[in-house]
mmCIF file of C-alpha atoms and ligand atoms in Angstrom:
data_model
loop_
_atom_site.group_PDB
_atom_site.id
_atom_site.type_symbol
_atom_site.label_atom_id
_atom_site.label_comp_id
_atom_site.label_asym_id
_atom_site.label_seq_id
_atom_site.Cartn_x
_atom_site.Cartn_y
_atom_site.Cartn_z
ATOM 1 C CA MET A 22 33.291 -18.469 0.364
ATOM 2 C CA PRO A 23 29.715 -18.232 1.767
ATOM 3 C CA VAL A 24 29.400 -16.188 4.951
ATOM 4 C CA GLU A 25 27.912 -18.250 7.801
ATOM 5 C CA ILE A 26 25.313 -16.486 9.941
ATOM 6 C CA ASN A 27 24.039 -17.823 13.209
ATOM 7 C CA CYS A 28 20.427 -18.294 14.215
ATOM 8 C CA CYS A 29 20.114 -14.954 16.089
ATOM 9 C CA GLU A 30 21.596 -13.017 13.169
ATOM 10 C CA ARG A 31 19.179 -14.797 10.829
ATOM 11 C CA GLN A 32 16.208 -13.842 13.021
ATOM 12 C CA ALA A 33 17.432 -10.233 13.211
ATOM 13 C CA HIS A 34 17.772 -10.183 9.432
ATOM 14 C CA MET A 35 14.213 -11.464 9.050
ATOM 15 C CA ASP A 36 13.050 -8.641 11.345
ATOM 16 C CA ARG A 37 14.977 -6.012 9.394
ATOM 17 C CA VAL A 38 13.726 -6.885 5.912
ATOM 18 C CA GLN A 39 10.271 -5.402 5.505
ATOM 19 C CA GLY A 40 7.760 -5.241 2.700
ATOM 20 C CA THR A 41 4.507 -3.410 2.101
ATOM 21 C CA ILE A 42 1.730 -5.957 1.944
ATOM 22 C CA PHE A 43 -2.018 -5.511 1.639
ATOM 23 C CA ASP A 44 -3.322 -8.926 2.556
ATOM 24 C CA ILE A 45 -2.426 -12.408 3.707
ATOM 25 C CA GLN A 46 -5.003 -15.033 2.751
ATOM 26 C CA ARG A 47 -4.869 -18.389 4.471
ATOM 27 C CA PHE A 48 -6.480 -21.501 2.969
ATOM 28 C CA ALA A 49 -6.242 -20.127 -0.571
ATOM 29 C CA LEU A 50 -7.169 -22.719 -3.207
ATOM 30 C CA HIS A 51 -6.527 -20.922 -6.512
ATOM 31 C CA ASP A 52 -2.981 -19.635 -6.185
ATOM 32 C CA GLY A 53 -1.069 -22.810 -6.981
ATOM 33 C CA PRO A 54 -1.383 -26.453 -5.916
ATOM 34 C CA GLY A 55 -3.014 -27.571 -2.676
ATOM 35 C CA ILE A 56 -3.971 -25.420 0.272
ATOM 36 C CA ARG A 57 -1.856 -22.277 0.377
ATOM 37 C CA THR A 58 -1.203 -19.070 2.224
ATOM 38 C CA THR A 59 -1.040 -16.202 -0.263
ATOM 39 C CA VAL A 60 0.881 -13.077 0.625
ATOM 40 C CA PHE A 61 -0.228 -10.062 -1.433
ATOM 41 C CA LEU A 62 2.417 -7.373 -1.925
ATOM 42 C CA LYS A 63 1.547 -3.799 -2.754
ATOM 43 C CA GLY A 64 2.844 -2.066 -5.853
ATOM 44 C CA CYS A 65 2.794 -2.931 -9.540
ATOM 45 C CA PRO A 66 4.498 -1.357 -12.587
ATOM 46 C CA LEU A 67 1.635 -2.493 -14.845
ATOM 47 C CA ARG A 68 -1.798 -0.961 -15.225
ATOM 48 C CA CYS A 69 -3.924 -3.738 -16.705
ATOM 49 C CA ILE A 70 -7.238 -2.196 -17.658
ATOM 50 C CA TRP A 71 -9.144 -5.171 -16.179
ATOM 51 C CA CYS A 72 -7.146 -5.318 -12.914
ATOM 52 C CA HIS A 73 -9.444 -6.644 -10.178
ATOM 53 C CA ASN A 74 -6.989 -5.680 -7.446
ATOM 54 C CA PRO A 75 -6.570 -1.934 -8.101
ATOM 55 C CA GLU A 76 -5.623 -1.467 -4.450
ATOM 56 C CA SER A 77 -2.502 -3.498 -5.240
ATOM 57 C CA GLN A 78 -1.147 -1.070 -7.824
ATOM 58 C CA ASP A 79 0.060 1.850 -5.705
ATOM 59 C CA PHE A 80 3.245 1.111 -3.766
ATOM 60 C CA ASN A 81 2.071 3.095 -0.739
ATOM 61 C CA PRO A 82 -0.690 2.448 1.790
ATOM 62 C CA GLN A 83 -3.972 4.177 0.890
ATOM 63 C CA LEU A 84 -7.426 4.936 2.243
ATOM 64 C CA SER A 85 -10.396 2.806 1.238
ATOM 65 C CA PHE A 86 -13.986 3.970 1.802
ATOM 66 C CA ASP A 87 -16.896 1.574 1.317
ATOM 67 C CA ARG A 88 -19.991 3.711 0.654
ATOM 68 C CA ALA A 89 -22.308 0.726 1.185
ATOM 69 C CA LYS A 90 -21.287 0.465 4.854
ATOM 70 C CA CYS A 91 -21.507 4.195 5.632
ATOM 71 C CA THR A 92 -24.412 5.534 7.711
ATOM 72 C CA ASP A 93 -23.369 9.212 7.437
ATOM 73 C CA CYS A 94 -22.675 9.529 11.151
ATOM 74 C CA PHE A 95 -19.784 11.951 10.390
ATOM 75 C CA ARG A 96 -17.537 10.698 13.202
ATOM 76 C CA CYS A 97 -14.707 10.436 10.681
ATOM 77 C CA VAL A 98 -15.178 14.112 9.740
ATOM 78 C CA LYS A 99 -14.469 15.113 13.343
ATOM 79 C CA ALA A 100 -11.633 12.613 13.823
ATOM 80 C CA CYS A 101 -9.584 13.285 10.688
ATOM 81 C CA PRO A 102 -6.672 15.721 11.254
ATOM 82 C CA ALA A 103 -6.194 16.231 7.496
ATOM 83 C CA GLY A 104 -9.704 17.226 6.412
ATOM 84 C CA ALA A 105 -10.019 14.153 4.209
ATOM 85 C CA HIS A 106 -13.661 13.609 5.187
ATOM 86 C CA LYS A 107 -16.363 16.125 4.339
ATOM 87 C CA VAL A 108 -20.101 16.538 4.436
ATOM 88 C CA VAL A 109 -21.565 17.324 1.036
ATOM 89 C CA ASP A 110 -25.329 17.685 0.666
ATOM 90 C CA GLY A 111 -25.802 15.910 3.996
ATOM 91 C CA ARG A 112 -23.690 12.907 3.050
ATOM 92 C CA HIS A 113 -20.179 11.851 3.916
ATOM 93 C CA VAL A 114 -17.658 12.197 1.100
ATOM 94 C CA ALA A 115 -14.043 10.996 1.287
ATOM 95 C CA ASP A 116 -11.319 13.141 -0.287
ATOM 96 C CA HIS A 117 -8.599 10.504 -0.781
ATOM 97 C CA GLY A 118 -6.045 13.032 -1.963
ATOM 98 C CA ARG A 119 -5.979 14.719 1.445
ATOM 99 C CA CYS A 120 -5.551 11.527 3.487
ATOM 100 C CA CYS A 121 -2.478 11.608 5.767
ATOM 101 C CA LEU A 122 -2.800 7.912 6.709
ATOM 102 C CA SER A 123 -3.235 8.715 10.406
ATOM 103 C CA ALA A 124 -6.048 6.107 10.512
ATOM 104 C CA LYS A 125 -7.916 8.238 13.068
ATOM 105 C CA CYS A 126 -11.019 7.937 10.897
ATOM 106 C CA VAL A 127 -10.697 4.156 10.766
ATOM 107 C CA GLU A 128 -10.702 4.041 14.576
ATOM 108 C CA ALA A 129 -13.668 6.417 14.720
ATOM 109 C CA CYS A 130 -15.907 4.655 12.183
ATOM 110 C CA PRO A 131 -18.448 2.402 13.918
ATOM 111 C CA ASN A 132 -19.296 0.485 10.741
ATOM 112 C CA GLY A 133 -15.957 -0.619 9.331
ATOM 113 C CA ALA A 134 -16.530 1.538 6.239
ATOM 114 C CA LEU A 135 -12.973 2.874 6.292
ATOM 115 C CA LYS A 136 -9.640 1.112 6.192
ATOM 116 C CA ILE A 137 -6.041 1.760 5.320
ATOM 117 C CA ILE A 138 -4.908 -0.705 2.690
ATOM 118 C CA GLY A 139 -1.254 -1.689 2.990
ATOM 119 C CA ARG A 140 1.074 -2.096 5.939
ATOM 120 C CA LYS A 141 4.745 -2.681 6.528
ATOM 121 C CA GLN A 142 5.563 -6.148 7.783
ATOM 122 C CA SER A 143 8.830 -7.943 8.303
ATOM 123 C CA VAL A 144 9.718 -11.301 6.812
ATOM 124 C CA ARG A 145 9.521 -12.760 10.301
ATOM 125 C CA GLU A 146 5.991 -11.367 10.907
ATOM 126 C CA VAL A 147 4.736 -12.797 7.630
ATOM 127 C CA MET A 148 6.418 -16.151 8.263
ATOM 128 C CA ASP A 149 4.782 -16.305 11.694
ATOM 129 C CA VAL A 150 1.458 -16.470 9.810
ATOM 130 C CA VAL A 151 2.656 -18.725 6.995
ATOM 131 C CA ILE A 152 4.027 -21.464 9.259
ATOM 132 C CA ARG A 153 0.719 -21.855 11.108
ATOM 133 C CA ASP A 154 -0.661 -24.023 8.305
ATOM 134 C CA ILE A 155 2.316 -26.254 7.574
ATOM 135 C CA ALA A 156 0.253 -29.352 8.400
ATOM 136 C CA TYR A 157 -2.326 -28.342 5.757
ATOM 137 C CA TYR A 158 0.406 -27.721 3.164
ATOM 138 C CA ASN A 159 1.921 -31.122 3.854
ATOM 139 C CA ASN A 160 -1.426 -32.917 3.591
ATOM 140 C CA SER A 161 -2.573 -31.146 0.430
ATOM 141 C CA GLY A 162 0.644 -30.508 -1.507
ATOM 142 C CA GLY A 163 0.243 -26.799 -0.853
ATOM 143 C CA GLY A 164 2.506 -24.062 0.445
ATOM 144 C CA MET A 165 3.074 -20.319 0.250
ATOM 145 C CA THR A 166 2.343 -18.095 -2.756
ATOM 146 C CA ILE A 167 3.633 -14.559 -3.132
ATOM 147 C CA SER A 168 1.327 -12.436 -5.251
ATOM 148 C CA GLY A 169 0.443 -8.802 -5.685
ATOM 149 C CA GLY A 170 0.702 -6.330 -7.243
ATOM 150 C CA GLU A 171 4.015 -7.441 -8.662
ATOM 151 C CA PRO A 172 6.123 -9.231 -6.032
ATOM 152 C CA MET A 173 9.335 -8.683 -7.998
ATOM 153 C CA SER A 174 8.917 -4.937 -7.504
ATOM 154 C CA GLN A 175 9.728 -5.521 -3.812
ATOM 155 C CA PHE A 176 12.568 -7.777 -4.755
ATOM 156 C CA ARG A 177 14.521 -7.938 -1.491
ATOM 157 C CA PHE A 178 11.453 -8.741 0.579
ATOM 158 C CA THR A 179 10.245 -11.346 -1.926
ATOM 159 C CA LEU A 180 13.653 -13.016 -2.069
ATOM 160 C CA GLU A 181 13.982 -13.197 1.709
ATOM 161 C CA LEU A 182 10.427 -14.468 2.124
ATOM 162 C CA LEU A 183 11.040 -17.232 -0.415
ATOM 163 C CA LYS A 184 14.291 -18.178 1.327
ATOM 164 C CA ALA A 185 12.586 -18.232 4.729
ATOM 165 C CA ALA A 186 9.826 -20.497 3.416
ATOM 166 C CA LYS A 187 12.323 -22.885 1.860
ATOM 167 C CA GLU A 188 14.246 -23.036 5.158
ATOM 168 C CA LYS A 189 11.008 -24.387 6.676
ATOM 169 C CA GLY A 190 10.557 -26.877 3.847
ATOM 170 C CA ILE A 191 7.501 -25.023 2.475
ATOM 171 C CA HIS A 192 6.602 -25.221 -1.230
ATOM 172 C CA THR A 193 6.796 -21.772 -2.854
ATOM 173 C CA CYS A 194 4.932 -20.164 -5.769
ATOM 174 C CA LEU A 195 5.637 -16.763 -7.254
ATOM 175 C CA ASP A 196 2.676 -15.147 -9.035
ATOM 176 C CA THR A 197 4.259 -12.652 -11.410
ATOM 177 C CA SER A 198 3.603 -10.455 -14.421
ATOM 178 C CA GLY A 199 7.151 -11.278 -15.537
ATOM 179 C CA TYR A 200 7.947 -7.572 -15.655
ATOM 180 C CA ALA A 201 11.247 -7.188 -13.770
ATOM 181 C CA PRO A 202 14.950 -7.363 -14.682
ATOM 182 C CA GLY A 203 16.026 -10.854 -15.764
ATOM 183 C CA ASP A 204 18.900 -11.060 -13.258
ATOM 184 C CA LEU A 205 16.394 -10.679 -10.422
ATOM 185 C CA PHE A 206 14.435 -13.665 -11.719
ATOM 186 C CA GLU A 207 17.671 -15.660 -11.775
ATOM 187 C CA ARG A 208 18.178 -14.821 -8.104
ATOM 188 C CA VAL A 209 14.704 -15.956 -6.960
ATOM 189 C CA LEU A 210 14.773 -19.094 -9.124
ATOM 190 C CA PRO A 211 16.606 -21.338 -6.584
ATOM 191 C CA TYR A 212 13.920 -20.617 -3.969
ATOM 192 C CA THR A 213 10.831 -20.765 -6.212
ATOM 193 C CA ASP A 214 9.220 -24.143 -6.804
ATOM 194 C CA LEU A 215 6.629 -22.858 -9.249
ATOM 195 C CA PHE A 216 6.118 -19.652 -11.221
ATOM 196 C CA LEU A 217 2.559 -18.556 -12.012
ATOM 197 C CA TYR A 218 3.519 -16.473 -15.026
ATOM 198 C CA ASP A 219 1.111 -14.050 -16.694
ATOM 199 C CA TYR A 220 0.733 -13.725 -20.452
ATOM 200 C CA LYS A 221 -1.772 -11.026 -21.362
ATOM 201 C CA ALA A 222 -1.469 -10.084 -25.033
ATOM 202 C CA THR A 223 0.584 -11.358 -27.966
ATOM 203 C CA ASP A 224 0.791 -8.205 -30.043
ATOM 204 C CA ASP A 225 3.243 -5.856 -28.346
ATOM 205 C CA LYS A 226 1.295 -2.681 -29.160
ATOM 206 C CA GLU A 227 -1.844 -4.303 -27.794
ATOM 207 C CA HIS A 228 0.049 -5.345 -24.668
ATOM 208 C CA LEU A 229 1.176 -1.763 -24.195
ATOM 209 C CA ARG A 230 -2.371 -0.496 -24.662
ATOM 210 C CA LEU A 231 -3.901 -3.022 -22.243
ATOM 211 C CA THR A 232 -1.242 -3.090 -19.523
ATOM 212 C CA GLY A 233 0.850 0.064 -19.934
ATOM 213 C CA VAL A 234 4.060 -1.850 -20.704
ATOM 214 C CA SER A 235 5.668 -3.738 -23.605
ATOM 215 C CA ASN A 236 5.664 -7.550 -23.458
ATOM 216 C CA ARG A 237 9.264 -7.919 -24.694
ATOM 217 C CA LEU A 238 10.870 -8.128 -21.244
ATOM 218 C CA ILE A 239 8.109 -10.506 -20.124
ATOM 219 C CA LEU A 240 8.757 -12.856 -23.054
ATOM 220 C CA ASP A 241 12.538 -12.634 -22.539
ATOM 221 C CA ASN A 242 12.136 -13.577 -18.878
ATOM 222 C CA LEU A 243 9.820 -16.450 -19.742
ATOM 223 C CA ASP A 244 12.485 -17.757 -22.109
ATOM 224 C CA LEU A 245 15.208 -17.303 -19.503
ATOM 225 C CA LEU A 246 13.276 -19.070 -16.734
ATOM 226 C CA TYR A 247 12.251 -21.931 -19.000
ATOM 227 C CA ARG A 248 15.799 -22.504 -20.196
ATOM 228 C CA GLU A 249 17.053 -22.494 -16.620
ATOM 229 C CA GLY A 250 14.660 -25.279 -15.725
ATOM 230 C CA ALA A 251 11.987 -23.348 -13.820
ATOM 231 C CA SER A 252 8.618 -24.958 -13.301
ATOM 232 C CA ILE A 253 6.117 -22.567 -14.904
ATOM 233 C CA ILE A 254 2.364 -22.394 -15.254
ATOM 234 C CA LEU A 255 1.435 -19.839 -17.897
ATOM 235 C CA ARG A 256 -1.584 -17.835 -16.763
ATOM 236 C CA CYS A 257 -3.537 -15.964 -19.404
ATOM 237 C CA PRO A 258 -6.083 -13.396 -18.176
ATOM 238 C CA LEU A 259 -8.818 -13.258 -20.827
ATOM 239 C CA VAL A 260 -11.568 -10.689 -21.240
ATOM 240 C CA LYS A 261 -14.262 -11.323 -23.842
ATOM 241 C CA GLY A 262 -14.093 -8.730 -26.584
ATOM 242 C CA ILE A 263 -10.841 -7.272 -25.244
ATOM 243 C CA ASN A 264 -8.002 -9.788 -25.669
ATOM 244 C CA ASP A 265 -9.684 -13.057 -26.718
ATOM 245 C CA THR A 266 -8.516 -12.587 -30.295
ATOM 246 C CA ASP A 267 -7.378 -15.290 -32.721
ATOM 247 C CA GLU A 268 -3.986 -13.608 -32.829
ATOM 248 C CA HIS A 269 -3.587 -13.951 -29.070
ATOM 249 C CA PHE A 270 -4.817 -17.557 -29.051
ATOM 250 C CA MET A 271 -2.306 -18.343 -31.804
ATOM 251 C CA GLY A 272 0.335 -16.670 -29.623
ATOM 252 C CA ILE A 273 -0.573 -18.860 -26.638
ATOM 253 C CA ALA A 274 -0.477 -21.973 -28.842
ATOM 254 C CA GLU A 275 2.917 -20.881 -30.172
ATOM 255 C CA ILE A 276 4.272 -20.566 -26.621
ATOM 256 C CA ASP A 277 2.943 -24.067 -25.888
ATOM 257 C CA ARG A 278 4.830 -25.395 -28.932
ATOM 258 C CA LYS A 279 8.016 -23.500 -28.078
ATOM 259 C CA TYR A 280 8.006 -24.547 -24.402
ATOM 260 C CA PRO A 281 6.529 -28.053 -24.286
ATOM 261 C CA GLY A 282 7.691 -28.559 -20.704
ATOM 262 C CA LEU A 283 5.416 -25.864 -19.268
ATOM 263 C CA ALA A 284 3.735 -27.233 -16.151
ATOM 264 C CA GLY A 285 0.392 -25.927 -17.388
ATOM 265 C CA ILE A 286 -1.534 -23.233 -19.212
ATOM 266 C CA GLU A 287 -4.445 -21.682 -17.356
ATOM 267 C CA LEU A 288 -7.010 -19.301 -18.814
ATOM 268 C CA MET A 289 -7.992 -16.769 -16.160
ATOM 269 C CA ALA A 290 -11.487 -15.645 -17.140
ATOM 270 C CA TYR A 291 -12.504 -12.086 -16.316
ATOM 271 C CA HIS A 292 -14.844 -11.544 -13.386
ATOM 272 C CA ASN A 293 -16.207 -8.199 -12.301
ATOM 273 C CA MET A 294 -15.914 -8.594 -8.527
ATOM 274 C CA GLY A 295 -13.111 -6.062 -8.235
ATOM 275 C CA HIS A 296 -14.929 -3.299 -10.075
ATOM 276 C CA GLU A 297 -16.289 -1.442 -7.041
ATOM 277 C CA LYS A 298 -12.835 -1.384 -5.440
ATOM 278 C CA TYR A 299 -11.821 1.473 -7.752
ATOM 279 C CA GLU A 300 -14.427 3.774 -6.276
ATOM 280 C CA ARG A 301 -13.404 2.778 -2.744
ATOM 281 C CA ILE A 302 -9.862 4.014 -3.312
ATOM 282 C CA GLY A 303 -11.034 7.168 -5.073
ATOM 283 C CA ARG A 304 -10.298 6.104 -8.651
ATOM 284 C CA LYS A 305 -12.270 5.682 -11.839
ATOM 285 C CA PRO A 306 -12.073 2.180 -13.382
ATOM 286 C CA GLU A 307 -9.929 1.956 -16.531
ATOM 287 C CA MET A 308 -12.614 -0.111 -18.222
ATOM 288 C CA GLU A 309 -16.396 -0.265 -18.038
ATOM 289 C CA MET A 310 -17.782 -3.117 -15.940
ATOM 290 C CA LEU A 311 -18.383 -6.122 -18.168
ATOM 291 C CA PRO A 312 -20.391 -9.234 -17.302
ATOM 292 C CA THR A 313 -18.462 -11.972 -15.525
ATOM 293 C CA THR A 314 -17.396 -14.546 -18.119
ATOM 294 C CA ASP A 315 -20.030 -17.226 -18.688
ATOM 295 C CA GLU A 316 -19.297 -20.942 -18.976
ATOM 296 C CA ALA A 317 -20.104 -21.108 -22.703
ATOM 297 C CA THR A 318 -17.468 -18.460 -23.449
ATOM 298 C CA LYS A 319 -14.864 -20.313 -21.393
ATOM 299 C CA GLU A 320 -15.635 -23.531 -23.293
ATOM 300 C CA SER A 321 -15.388 -21.726 -26.634
ATOM 301 C CA TRP A 322 -11.950 -20.371 -25.639
ATOM 302 C CA LEU A 323 -10.715 -23.901 -24.938
ATOM 303 C CA GLU A 324 -12.111 -25.093 -28.278
ATOM 304 C CA ARG A 325 -10.485 -22.253 -30.193
ATOM 305 C CA LEU A 326 -7.150 -22.912 -28.518
ATOM 306 C CA LYS A 327 -7.427 -26.594 -29.406
ATOM 307 C CA ALA A 328 -8.069 -25.605 -33.000
ATOM 308 C CA PHE A 329 -4.784 -23.686 -32.936
ATOM 309 C CA GLY A 330 -2.996 -26.786 -31.607
ATOM 310 C CA CYS A 331 -2.995 -26.110 -27.859
ATOM 311 C CA GLY A 332 -4.781 -28.864 -25.959
ATOM 312 C CA LYS A 333 -3.029 -28.244 -22.669
ATOM 313 C CA ALA A 334 -4.990 -25.207 -21.569
ATOM 314 C CA ILE A 335 -7.519 -25.435 -18.769
ATOM 315 C CA ILE A 336 -9.740 -22.845 -17.119
ATOM 316 C CA GLY A 337 -7.809 -21.605 -14.066
HETATM 317 S S1 LIG B 531 -17.434 7.328 10.455
HETATM 318 FE FE1 LIG B 531 -17.834 5.644 9.007
HETATM 319 S S2 LIG B 531 -20.088 5.496 8.947
HETATM 320 FE FE2 LIG B 531 -19.597 7.488 9.877
HETATM 321 S S3 LIG B 531 -19.591 8.929 8.138
HETATM 322 FE FE3 LIG B 531 -17.474 8.230 8.408
HETATM 323 S S4 LIG B 531 -17.286 6.483 6.989
HETATM 324 FE FE4 LIG B 531 -19.478 6.875 7.267
HETATM 325 S S1 LIG B 532 -0.144 -7.114 -13.267
HETATM 326 FE FE1 LIG B 532 -1.792 -7.762 -11.908
HETATM 327 S S2 LIG B 532 -1.765 -6.316 -10.184
HETATM 328 FE FE2 LIG B 532 -0.550 -5.414 -11.826
HETATM 329 S S3 LIG B 532 -2.023 -4.113 -12.898
HETATM 330 FE FE3 LIG B 532 -1.999 -6.097 -13.949
HETATM 331 S S4 LIG B 532 -3.659 -7.280 -13.050
HETATM 332 FE FE4 LIG B 532 -3.223 -5.547 -11.640
#
């Protein structure tokens, strides 16, 4: 028999359940239908070589230093209790490995060159932001999207956030790599109106090389969700010369044939806007910076997919 909880207990529960998030974007237009608020969770088990949100991968908060905004005033050097800021050859250098997350440097910096990416927030705190735009969701067919990182890696928080949104009548999208235990997907399914489901490489060895994990679990979960009636848009990140192979296009077309009720197939063309973020968090990019995908390449992808029998795909 379901346990009834009263309103105060529900509020207390929403305060107790916390997640680590790195951003909340209001008025998002590319994370599902309509106008949306997208909640970005920190932490991902994958390491896609093209990832344009490298700050989403680590599960913990981390220091970001934007060299372009730094005027070498060295206030952070004095403020930092951990010695994470140094002067080398007359210029400020951040030593990310020493950062103790005190944020003293962030307070000291006059130029906004430093920030700590990632913060703990409760379901209630996030919902306080999400509900502000209910009128826009209702007028545009929008809602809330949970993205990342991989939201399923913070399963409890994601589940409770989805439930809280549904209690307010808000449309929910879950933007996922599909890489999580199948039973967890079954548990979020009743509260998820639409899955934005990544498909990155058809050949399993290639998937492992490009993302760090096998695609078997991802394909199993896609099958499971489809058979249980989930609404799914397949999202295929494509990088020219990396995974835009005939084999992969045939794989996408095969998925289209196998799951004709997919709500859509979107090709997510590589752009290089996230490249400099690696340096800001003290990492080397996994892949050299490539040109942002041009329109002719996107068109040719659609044509090739059509030739393999998939006319449903659009550029996302
Ligand atoms: S306080 Fe800010 S501007 Fe000054 S050296 Fe540090 S990062 Fe650069
Ligand atoms: S699944 Fe997404 S967040 Fe995770 S590494 Fe890949 S592109 Fe980045």
